[in-house]
Amino acid sequence: MADIPWTWLGIRASGITAWGLLTAVVVWGILLKTQVLGRLAPPMELLDLHRWLGVTAIAFLLVHLGLLIIDPAVTFTPLQILVPGLAPWQTTAVALGTVAFWLLLPVSFLGRLRAQMGTTGNRWFKRSHLIAYAAWPLATAHYVLAGTDALSEWSLGLIFAGTALIVMGLLARGFVPAPGPTRTVVDSSPLTSA
Protein backbone atom coordinates (compact mmCIF):
# COMPACT_ATOMS: atom_id res chain seq x y z
CA MET A 1 0.00 0.00 0.00
CA ALA A 2 2.99 2.30 0.59
CA ASP A 3 3.92 2.26 -3.11
CA ILE A 4 0.42 3.34 -4.25
CA PRO A 5 0.38 7.03 -5.19
CA TRP A 6 -1.84 9.15 -2.96
CA THR A 7 -3.41 10.63 -6.09
CA TRP A 8 -4.67 7.22 -7.17
CA LEU A 9 -6.26 6.67 -3.77
CA GLY A 10 -7.79 10.15 -3.98
CA ILE A 11 -9.12 9.50 -7.49
CA ARG A 12 -10.85 6.34 -6.29
CA ALA A 13 -12.21 7.90 -3.12
CA SER A 14 -13.46 11.09 -4.77
CA GLY A 15 -15.02 9.17 -7.67
CA ILE A 16 -16.89 6.76 -5.42
CA THR A 17 -17.99 9.61 -3.17
CA ALA A 18 -19.18 11.66 -6.16
CA TRP A 19 -21.17 8.66 -7.42
CA GLY A 20 -22.71 8.08 -3.99
CA LEU A 21 -23.67 11.74 -3.72
CA LEU A 22 -25.14 11.72 -7.23
CA THR A 23 -27.19 8.68 -6.23
CA ALA A 24 -28.41 10.58 -3.16
CA VAL A 25 -29.30 13.58 -5.37
CA VAL A 26 -31.45 11.33 -7.56
CA VAL A 27 -33.13 9.66 -4.56
CA TRP A 28 -33.87 13.00 -2.90
CA GLY A 29 -35.17 14.40 -6.17
CA ILE A 30 -37.57 11.47 -6.45
CA LEU A 31 -38.66 11.94 -2.83
CA LEU A 32 -39.42 15.58 -3.63
CA LYS A 33 -42.03 14.40 -6.12
CA THR A 34 -43.74 11.92 -3.82
CA GLN A 35 -45.42 11.91 -0.44
CA VAL A 36 -43.54 8.83 0.72
CA LEU A 37 -42.08 10.63 3.72
CA GLY A 38 -45.32 12.43 4.49
CA ARG A 39 -44.83 15.02 7.21
CA LEU A 40 -41.45 13.61 8.25
CA ALA A 41 -39.66 15.80 5.72
CA PRO A 42 -41.24 19.02 4.48
CA PRO A 43 -40.69 19.59 0.74
CA MET A 44 -38.53 22.69 1.29
CA GLU A 45 -36.15 20.72 3.51
CA LEU A 46 -35.92 17.99 0.88
CA LEU A 47 -35.26 20.64 -1.78
CA ASP A 48 -32.49 22.23 0.32
CA LEU A 49 -30.90 18.82 0.86
CA HIS A 50 -31.28 17.98 -2.85
CA ARG A 51 -29.45 21.18 -3.79
CA TRP A 52 -26.74 20.72 -1.16
CA LEU A 53 -26.12 17.13 -2.28
CA GLY A 54 -25.88 18.29 -5.91
CA VAL A 55 -23.30 20.97 -5.12
CA THR A 56 -21.32 18.56 -2.96
CA ALA A 57 -21.41 15.88 -5.68
CA ILE A 58 -20.02 18.35 -8.23
CA ALA A 59 -17.32 19.44 -5.77
CA PHE A 60 -16.16 15.83 -5.33
CA LEU A 61 -16.37 15.34 -9.09
CA LEU A 62 -14.08 18.35 -9.62
CA VAL A 63 -11.63 16.89 -7.08
CA HIS A 64 -11.80 13.60 -9.02
CA LEU A 65 -11.01 15.38 -12.29
CA GLY A 66 -8.25 17.50 -10.75
CA LEU A 67 -6.52 14.46 -9.30
CA LEU A 68 -6.67 12.72 -12.68
CA ILE A 69 -4.70 15.60 -14.17
CA ILE A 70 -1.91 15.43 -11.58
CA ASP A 71 -1.77 11.64 -11.16
CA PRO A 72 1.63 10.29 -12.29
CA ALA A 73 0.38 6.77 -13.20
CA VAL A 74 -1.93 7.63 -16.11
CA THR A 75 -1.42 11.15 -17.31
CA PHE A 76 -4.53 12.94 -18.50
CA THR A 77 -4.61 16.41 -19.99
CA PRO A 78 -7.59 18.66 -19.27
CA LEU A 79 -8.67 18.22 -22.90
CA GLN A 80 -8.59 14.42 -22.58
CA ILE A 81 -10.82 14.67 -19.52
CA LEU A 82 -13.26 17.21 -20.93
CA VAL A 83 -13.70 15.81 -24.45
CA PRO A 84 -15.29 12.35 -24.67
CA GLY A 85 -13.19 9.83 -26.57
CA LEU A 86 -9.76 11.42 -26.09
CA ALA A 87 -8.71 9.63 -22.91
CA PRO A 88 -5.52 7.54 -23.22
CA TRP A 89 -6.83 4.92 -20.75
CA GLN A 90 -10.21 3.10 -20.81
CA THR A 91 -11.39 5.49 -23.53
CA THR A 92 -15.05 4.39 -23.60
CA ALA A 93 -15.42 4.19 -19.82
CA VAL A 94 -13.85 7.62 -19.34
CA ALA A 95 -16.04 9.04 -22.12
CA LEU A 96 -19.15 7.88 -20.24
CA GLY A 97 -17.97 9.75 -17.17
CA THR A 98 -17.17 12.84 -19.23
CA VAL A 99 -20.64 12.86 -20.80
CA ALA A 100 -22.23 12.44 -17.35
CA PHE A 101 -20.21 15.44 -16.13
CA TRP A 102 -21.40 17.59 -19.03
CA LEU A 103 -25.02 16.55 -18.44
CA LEU A 104 -24.83 17.76 -14.83
CA LEU A 105 -23.49 21.22 -15.58
CA PRO A 106 -26.53 22.84 -17.25
CA VAL A 107 -28.94 21.91 -14.45
CA SER A 108 -26.45 23.09 -11.84
CA PHE A 109 -25.74 26.35 -13.66
CA LEU A 110 -29.37 27.12 -14.51
CA GLY A 111 -30.46 26.18 -10.99
CA ARG A 112 -28.41 29.13 -9.71
CA LEU A 113 -29.83 31.55 -12.30
CA ARG A 114 -33.38 30.24 -12.39
CA ALA A 115 -34.92 32.89 -10.12
CA GLN A 116 -33.29 35.80 -11.97
CA MET A 117 -34.48 34.51 -15.35
CA GLY A 118 -38.17 34.30 -14.43
CA THR A 119 -40.43 32.14 -16.60
CA THR A 120 -37.69 31.56 -19.15
CA GLY A 121 -35.39 30.36 -16.37
CA ASN A 122 -38.00 27.88 -15.15
CA ARG A 123 -38.51 26.52 -18.66
CA TRP A 124 -34.78 26.11 -19.33
CA PHE A 125 -34.20 24.63 -15.89
CA LYS A 126 -36.89 21.98 -16.46
CA ARG A 127 -35.35 21.06 -19.83
CA SER A 128 -31.86 20.83 -18.38
CA HIS A 129 -33.21 18.80 -15.48
CA LEU A 130 -34.57 16.23 -17.94
CA ILE A 131 -31.13 15.98 -19.53
CA ALA A 132 -29.51 15.53 -16.11
CA TYR A 133 -31.53 12.34 -15.50
CA ALA A 134 -29.22 10.58 -17.97
CA ALA A 135 -26.16 11.48 -15.88
CA TRP A 136 -26.74 8.83 -13.21
CA PRO A 137 -26.82 5.75 -15.50
CA LEU A 138 -23.81 7.08 -17.43
CA ALA A 139 -21.90 7.78 -14.20
CA THR A 140 -22.80 4.31 -12.96
CA ALA A 141 -21.54 2.74 -16.20
CA HIS A 142 -18.34 4.80 -15.84
CA TYR A 143 -17.93 3.58 -12.26
CA VAL A 144 -18.44 -0.07 -13.22
CA LEU A 145 -16.21 0.02 -16.32
CA ALA A 146 -13.39 2.30 -15.11
CA GLY A 147 -13.44 1.77 -11.36
CA THR A 148 -10.62 -0.47 -10.25
CA ASP A 149 -12.71 -1.57 -7.25
CA ALA A 150 -16.05 -1.71 -9.05
CA LEU A 151 -16.39 -5.48 -9.00
CA SER A 152 -15.33 -5.99 -5.39
CA GLU A 153 -18.04 -7.18 -3.01
CA TRP A 154 -18.38 -3.91 -1.09
CA SER A 155 -18.55 -1.92 -4.33
CA LEU A 156 -21.15 -4.18 -5.90
CA GLY A 157 -23.17 -3.91 -2.67
CA LEU A 158 -22.97 -0.11 -2.92
CA ILE A 159 -24.03 -0.12 -6.56
CA PHE A 160 -26.92 -2.53 -5.93
CA ALA A 161 -28.08 -0.57 -2.86
CA GLY A 162 -28.01 2.75 -4.74
CA THR A 163 -29.81 1.25 -7.71
CA ALA A 164 -32.41 -0.36 -5.43
CA LEU A 165 -33.10 2.96 -3.70
CA ILE A 166 -33.64 4.67 -7.04
CA VAL A 167 -35.87 1.88 -8.36
CA MET A 168 -37.94 1.87 -5.14
CA GLY A 169 -38.22 5.64 -5.34
CA LEU A 170 -39.37 5.48 -8.93
CA LEU A 171 -41.92 2.81 -8.05
CA ALA A 172 -43.16 4.94 -5.16
CA ARG A 173 -43.33 7.93 -7.49
CA GLY A 174 -45.56 5.96 -9.81
CA PHE A 175 -47.87 4.73 -7.03
CA VAL A 176 -47.85 7.59 -4.53
CA PRO A 177 -49.55 10.78 -5.65
CA ALA A 178 -47.41 13.89 -5.88
CA PRO A 179 -48.07 16.48 -3.19
CA GLY A 180 -50.76 18.91 -4.22
CA PRO A 181 -51.14 22.50 -3.14
CA THR A 182 -52.07 22.83 0.50
CA ARG A 183 -55.26 24.69 1.20
CA THR A 184 -56.29 26.30 4.40
CA VAL A 185 -59.94 25.83 5.20
CA VAL A 186 -61.48 28.84 6.85
CA ASP A 187 -64.56 28.07 8.87
CA SER A 188 -66.90 31.02 8.49
CA SER A 189 -69.96 29.51 10.13
CA PRO A 190 -71.70 31.81 12.60
CA LEU A 191 -71.32 29.26 15.43
CA THR A 192 -67.52 29.42 15.45
CA SER A 193 -67.16 33.17 15.04
CA ALA A 194 -68.79 34.03 18.39
C-alpha positions as YAML, in Angstrom:
chain: A
units: angstrom
residues:
- id: 1
  name: MET
  ca: [0.00, 0.00, 0.00]
- id: 2
  name: ALA
  ca: [2.99, 2.30, 0.59]
- id: 3
  name: ASP
  ca: [3.92, 2.26, -3.11]
- id: 4
  name: ILE
  ca: [0.42, 3.34, -4.25]
- id: 5
  name: PRO
  ca: [0.38, 7.03, -5.19]
- id: 6
  name: TRP
  ca: [-1.84, 9.15, -2.96]
- id: 7
  name: THR
  ca: [-3.41, 10.63, -6.09]
- id: 8
  name: TRP
  ca: [-4.67, 7.22, -7.17]
- id: 9
  name: LEU
  ca: [-6.26, 6.67, -3.77]
- id: 10
  name: GLY
  ca: [-7.79, 10.15, -3.98]
- id: 11
  name: ILE
  ca: [-9.12, 9.50, -7.49]
- id: 12
  name: ARG
  ca: [-10.85, 6.34, -6.29]
- id: 13
  name: ALA
  ca: [-12.21, 7.90, -3.12]
- id: 14
  name: SER
  ca: [-13.46, 11.09, -4.77]
- id: 15
  name: GLY
  ca: [-15.02, 9.17, -7.67]
- id: 16
  name: ILE
  ca: [-16.89, 6.76, -5.42]
- id: 17
  name: THR
  ca: [-17.99, 9.61, -3.17]
- id: 18
  name: ALA
  ca: [-19.18, 11.66, -6.16]
- id: 19
  name: TRP
  ca: [-21.17, 8.66, -7.42]
- id: 20
  name: GLY
  ca: [-22.71, 8.08, -3.99]
- id: 21
  name: LEU
  ca: [-23.67, 11.74, -3.72]
- id: 22
  name: LEU
  ca: [-25.14, 11.72, -7.23]
- id: 23
  name: THR
  ca: [-27.19, 8.68, -6.23]
- id: 24
  name: ALA
  ca: [-28.41, 10.58, -3.16]
- id: 25
  name: VAL
  ca: [-29.30, 13.58, -5.37]
- id: 26
  name: VAL
  ca: [-31.45, 11.33, -7.56]
- id: 27
  name: VAL
  ca: [-33.13, 9.66, -4.56]
- id: 28
  name: TRP
  ca: [-33.87, 13.00, -2.90]
- id: 29
  name: GLY
  ca: [-35.17, 14.40, -6.17]
- id: 30
  name: ILE
  ca: [-37.57, 11.47, -6.45]
- id: 31
  name: LEU
  ca: [-38.66, 11.94, -2.83]
- id: 32
  name: LEU
  ca: [-39.42, 15.58, -3.63]
- id: 33
  name: LYS
  ca: [-42.03, 14.40, -6.12]
- id: 34
  name: THR
  ca: [-43.74, 11.92, -3.82]
- id: 35
  name: GLN
  ca: [-45.42, 11.91, -0.44]
- id: 36
  name: VAL
  ca: [-43.54, 8.83, 0.72]
- id: 37
  name: LEU
  ca: [-42.08, 10.63, 3.72]
- id: 38
  name: GLY
  ca: [-45.32, 12.43, 4.49]
- id: 39
  name: ARG
  ca: [-44.83, 15.02, 7.21]
- id: 40
  name: LEU
  ca: [-41.45, 13.61, 8.25]
- id: 41
  name: ALA
  ca: [-39.66, 15.80, 5.72]
- id: 42
  name: PRO
  ca: [-41.24, 19.02, 4.48]
- id: 43
  name: PRO
  ca: [-40.69, 19.59, 0.74]
- id: 44
  name: MET
  ca: [-38.53, 22.69, 1.29]
- id: 45
  name: GLU
  ca: [-36.15, 20.72, 3.51]
- id: 46
  name: LEU
  ca: [-35.92, 17.99, 0.88]
- id: 47
  name: LEU
  ca: [-35.26, 20.64, -1.78]
- id: 48
  name: ASP
  ca: [-32.49, 22.23, 0.32]
- id: 49
  name: LEU
  ca: [-30.90, 18.82, 0.86]
- id: 50
  name: HIS
  ca: [-31.28, 17.98, -2.85]
- id: 51
  name: ARG
  ca: [-29.45, 21.18, -3.79]
- id: 52
  name: TRP
  ca: [-26.74, 20.72, -1.16]
- id: 53
  name: LEU
  ca: [-26.12, 17.13, -2.28]
- id: 54
  name: GLY
  ca: [-25.88, 18.29, -5.91]
- id: 55
  name: VAL
  ca: [-23.30, 20.97, -5.12]
- id: 56
  name: THR
  ca: [-21.32, 18.56, -2.96]
- id: 57
  name: ALA
  ca: [-21.41, 15.88, -5.68]
- id: 58
  name: ILE
  ca: [-20.02, 18.35, -8.23]
- id: 59
  name: ALA
  ca: [-17.32, 19.44, -5.77]
- id: 60
  name: PHE
  ca: [-16.16, 15.83, -5.33]
- id: 61
  name: LEU
  ca: [-16.37, 15.34, -9.09]
- id: 62
  name: LEU
  ca: [-14.08, 18.35, -9.62]
- id: 63
  name: VAL
  ca: [-11.63, 16.89, -7.08]
- id: 64
  name: HIS
  ca: [-11.80, 13.60, -9.02]
- id: 65
  name: LEU
  ca: [-11.01, 15.38, -12.29]
- id: 66
  name: GLY
  ca: [-8.25, 17.50, -10.75]
- id: 67
  name: LEU
  ca: [-6.52, 14.46, -9.30]
- id: 68
  name: LEU
  ca: [-6.67, 12.72, -12.68]
- id: 69
  name: ILE
  ca: [-4.70, 15.60, -14.17]
- id: 70
  name: ILE
  ca: [-1.91, 15.43, -11.58]
- id: 71
  name: ASP
  ca: [-1.77, 11.64, -11.16]
- id: 72
  name: PRO
  ca: [1.63, 10.29, -12.29]
- id: 73
  name: ALA
  ca: [0.38, 6.77, -13.20]
- id: 74
  name: VAL
  ca: [-1.93, 7.63, -16.11]
- id: 75
  name: THR
  ca: [-1.42, 11.15, -17.31]
- id: 76
  name: PHE
  ca: [-4.53, 12.94, -18.50]
- id: 77
  name: THR
  ca: [-4.61, 16.41, -19.99]
- id: 78
  name: PRO
  ca: [-7.59, 18.66, -19.27]
- id: 79
  name: LEU
  ca: [-8.67, 18.22, -22.90]
- id: 80
  name: GLN
  ca: [-8.59, 14.42, -22.58]
- id: 81
  name: ILE
  ca: [-10.82, 14.67, -19.52]
- id: 82
  name: LEU
  ca: [-13.26, 17.21, -20.93]
- id: 83
  name: VAL
  ca: [-13.70, 15.81, -24.45]
- id: 84
  name: PRO
  ca: [-15.29, 12.35, -24.67]
- id: 85
  name: GLY
  ca: [-13.19, 9.83, -26.57]
- id: 86
  name: LEU
  ca: [-9.76, 11.42, -26.09]
- id: 87
  name: ALA
  ca: [-8.71, 9.63, -22.91]
- id: 88
  name: PRO
  ca: [-5.52, 7.54, -23.22]
- id: 89
  name: TRP
  ca: [-6.83, 4.92, -20.75]
- id: 90
  name: GLN
  ca: [-10.21, 3.10, -20.81]
- id: 91
  name: THR
  ca: [-11.39, 5.49, -23.53]
- id: 92
  name: THR
  ca: [-15.05, 4.39, -23.60]
- id: 93
  name: ALA
  ca: [-15.42, 4.19, -19.82]
- id: 94
  name: VAL
  ca: [-13.85, 7.62, -19.34]
- id: 95
  name: ALA
  ca: [-16.04, 9.04, -22.12]
- id: 96
  name: LEU
  ca: [-19.15, 7.88, -20.24]
- id: 97
  name: GLY
  ca: [-17.97, 9.75, -17.17]
- id: 98
  name: THR
  ca: [-17.17, 12.84, -19.23]
- id: 99
  name: VAL
  ca: [-20.64, 12.86, -20.80]
- id: 100
  name: ALA
  ca: [-22.23, 12.44, -17.35]
- id: 101
  name: PHE
  ca: [-20.21, 15.44, -16.13]
- id: 102
  name: TRP
  ca: [-21.40, 17.59, -19.03]
- id: 103
  name: LEU
  ca: [-25.02, 16.55, -18.44]
- id: 104
  name: LEU
  ca: [-24.83, 17.76, -14.83]
- id: 105
  name: LEU
  ca: [-23.49, 21.22, -15.58]
- id: 106
  name: PRO
  ca: [-26.53, 22.84, -17.25]
- id: 107
  name: VAL
  ca: [-28.94, 21.91, -14.45]
- id: 108
  name: SER
  ca: [-26.45, 23.09, -11.84]
- id: 109
  name: PHE
  ca: [-25.74, 26.35, -13.66]
- id: 110
  name: LEU
  ca: [-29.37, 27.12, -14.51]
- id: 111
  name: GLY
  ca: [-30.46, 26.18, -10.99]
- id: 112
  name: ARG
  ca: [-28.41, 29.13, -9.71]
- id: 113
  name: LEU
  ca: [-29.83, 31.55, -12.30]
- id: 114
  name: ARG
  ca: [-33.38, 30.24, -12.39]
- id: 115
  name: ALA
  ca: [-34.92, 32.89, -10.12]
- id: 116
  name: GLN
  ca: [-33.29, 35.80, -11.97]
- id: 117
  name: MET
  ca: [-34.48, 34.51, -15.35]
- id: 118
  name: GLY
  ca: [-38.17, 34.30, -14.43]
- id: 119
  name: THR
  ca: [-40.43, 32.14, -16.60]
- id: 120
  name: THR
  ca: [-37.69, 31.56, -19.15]
- id: 121
  name: GLY
  ca: [-35.39, 30.36, -16.37]
- id: 122
  name: ASN
  ca: [-38.00, 27.88, -15.15]
- id: 123
  name: ARG
  ca: [-38.51, 26.52, -18.66]
- id: 124
  name: TRP
  ca: [-34.78, 26.11, -19.33]
- id: 125
  name: PHE
  ca: [-34.20, 24.63, -15.89]
- id: 126
  name: LYS
  ca: [-36.89, 21.98, -16.46]
- id: 127
  name: ARG
  ca: [-35.35, 21.06, -19.83]
- id: 128
  name: SER
  ca: [-31.86, 20.83, -18.38]
- id: 129
  name: HIS
  ca: [-33.21, 18.80, -15.48]
- id: 130
  name: LEU
  ca: [-34.57, 16.23, -17.94]
- id: 131
  name: ILE
  ca: [-31.13, 15.98, -19.53]
- id: 132
  name: ALA
  ca: [-29.51, 15.53, -16.11]
- id: 133
  name: TYR
  ca: [-31.53, 12.34, -15.50]
- id: 134
  name: ALA
  ca: [-29.22, 10.58, -17.97]
- id: 135
  name: ALA
  ca: [-26.16, 11.48, -15.88]
- id: 136
  name: TRP
  ca: [-26.74, 8.83, -13.21]
- id: 137
  name: PRO
  ca: [-26.82, 5.75, -15.50]
- id: 138
  name: LEU
  ca: [-23.81, 7.08, -17.43]
- id: 139
  name: ALA
  ca: [-21.90, 7.78, -14.20]
- id: 140
  name: THR
  ca: [-22.80, 4.31, -12.96]
- id: 141
  name: ALA
  ca: [-21.54, 2.74, -16.20]
- id: 142
  name: HIS
  ca: [-18.34, 4.80, -15.84]
- id: 143
  name: TYR
  ca: [-17.93, 3.58, -12.26]
- id: 144
  name: VAL
  ca: [-18.44, -0.07, -13.22]
- id: 145
  name: LEU
  ca: [-16.21, 0.02, -16.32]
- id: 146
  name: ALA
  ca: [-13.39, 2.30, -15.11]
- id: 147
  name: GLY
  ca: [-13.44, 1.77, -11.36]
- id: 148
  name: THR
  ca: [-10.62, -0.47, -10.25]
- id: 149
  name: ASP
  ca: [-12.71, -1.57, -7.25]
- id: 150
  name: ALA
  ca: [-16.05, -1.71, -9.05]
- id: 151
  name: LEU
  ca: [-16.39, -5.48, -9.00]
- id: 152
  name: SER
  ca: [-15.33, -5.99, -5.39]
- id: 153
  name: GLU
  ca: [-18.04, -7.18, -3.01]
- id: 154
  name: TRP
  ca: [-18.38, -3.91, -1.09]
- id: 155
  name: SER
  ca: [-18.55, -1.92, -4.33]
- id: 156
  name: LEU
  ca: [-21.15, -4.18, -5.90]
- id: 157
  name: GLY
  ca: [-23.17, -3.91, -2.67]
- id: 158
  name: LEU
  ca: [-22.97, -0.11, -2.92]
- id: 159
  name: ILE
  ca: [-24.03, -0.12, -6.56]
- id: 160
  name: PHE
  ca: [-26.92, -2.53, -5.93]
- id: 161
  name: ALA
  ca: [-28.08, -0.57, -2.86]
- id: 162
  name: GLY
  ca: [-28.01, 2.75, -4.74]
- id: 163
  name: THR
  ca: [-29.81, 1.25, -7.71]
- id: 164
  name: ALA
  ca: [-32.41, -0.36, -5.43]
- id: 165
  name: LEU
  ca: [-33.10, 2.96, -3.70]
- id: 166
  name: ILE
  ca: [-33.64, 4.67, -7.04]
- id: 167
  name: VAL
  ca: [-35.87, 1.88, -8.36]
- id: 168
  name: MET
  ca: [-37.94, 1.87, -5.14]
- id: 169
  name: GLY
  ca: [-38.22, 5.64, -5.34]
- id: 170
  name: LEU
  ca: [-39.37, 5.48, -8.93]
- id: 171
  name: LEU
  ca: [-41.92, 2.81, -8.05]
- id: 172
  name: ALA
  ca: [-43.16, 4.94, -5.16]
- id: 173
  name: ARG
  ca: [-43.33, 7.93, -7.49]
- id: 174
  name: GLY
  ca: [-45.56, 5.96, -9.81]
- id: 175
  name: PHE
  ca: [-47.87, 4.73, -7.03]
- id: 176
  name: VAL
  ca: [-47.85, 7.59, -4.53]
- id: 177
  name: PRO
  ca: [-49.55, 10.78, -5.65]
- id: 178
  name: ALA
  ca: [-47.41, 13.89, -5.88]
- id: 179
  name: PRO
  ca: [-48.07, 16.48, -3.19]
- id: 180
  name: GLY
  ca: [-50.76, 18.91, -4.22]
- id: 181
  name: PRO
  ca: [-51.14, 22.50, -3.14]
- id: 182
  name: THR
  ca: [-52.07, 22.83, 0.50]
- id: 183
  name: ARG
  ca: [-55.26, 24.69, 1.20]
- id: 184
  name: THR
  ca: [-56.29, 26.30, 4.40]
- id: 185
  name: VAL
  ca: [-59.94, 25.83, 5.20]
- id: 186
  name: VAL
  ca: [-61.48, 28.84, 6.85]
- id: 187
  name: ASP
  ca: [-64.56, 28.07, 8.87]
- id: 188
  name: SER
  ca: [-66.90, 31.02, 8.49]
- id: 189
  name: SER
  ca: [-69.96, 29.51, 10.13]
- id: 190
  name: PRO
  ca: [-71.70, 31.81, 12.60]
- id: 191
  name: LEU
  ca: [-71.32, 29.26, 15.43]
- id: 192
  name: THR
  ca: [-67.52, 29.42, 15.45]
- id: 193
  name: SER
  ca: [-67.16, 33.17, 15.04]
- id: 194
  name: ALA
  ca: [-68.79, 34.03, 18.39]
...
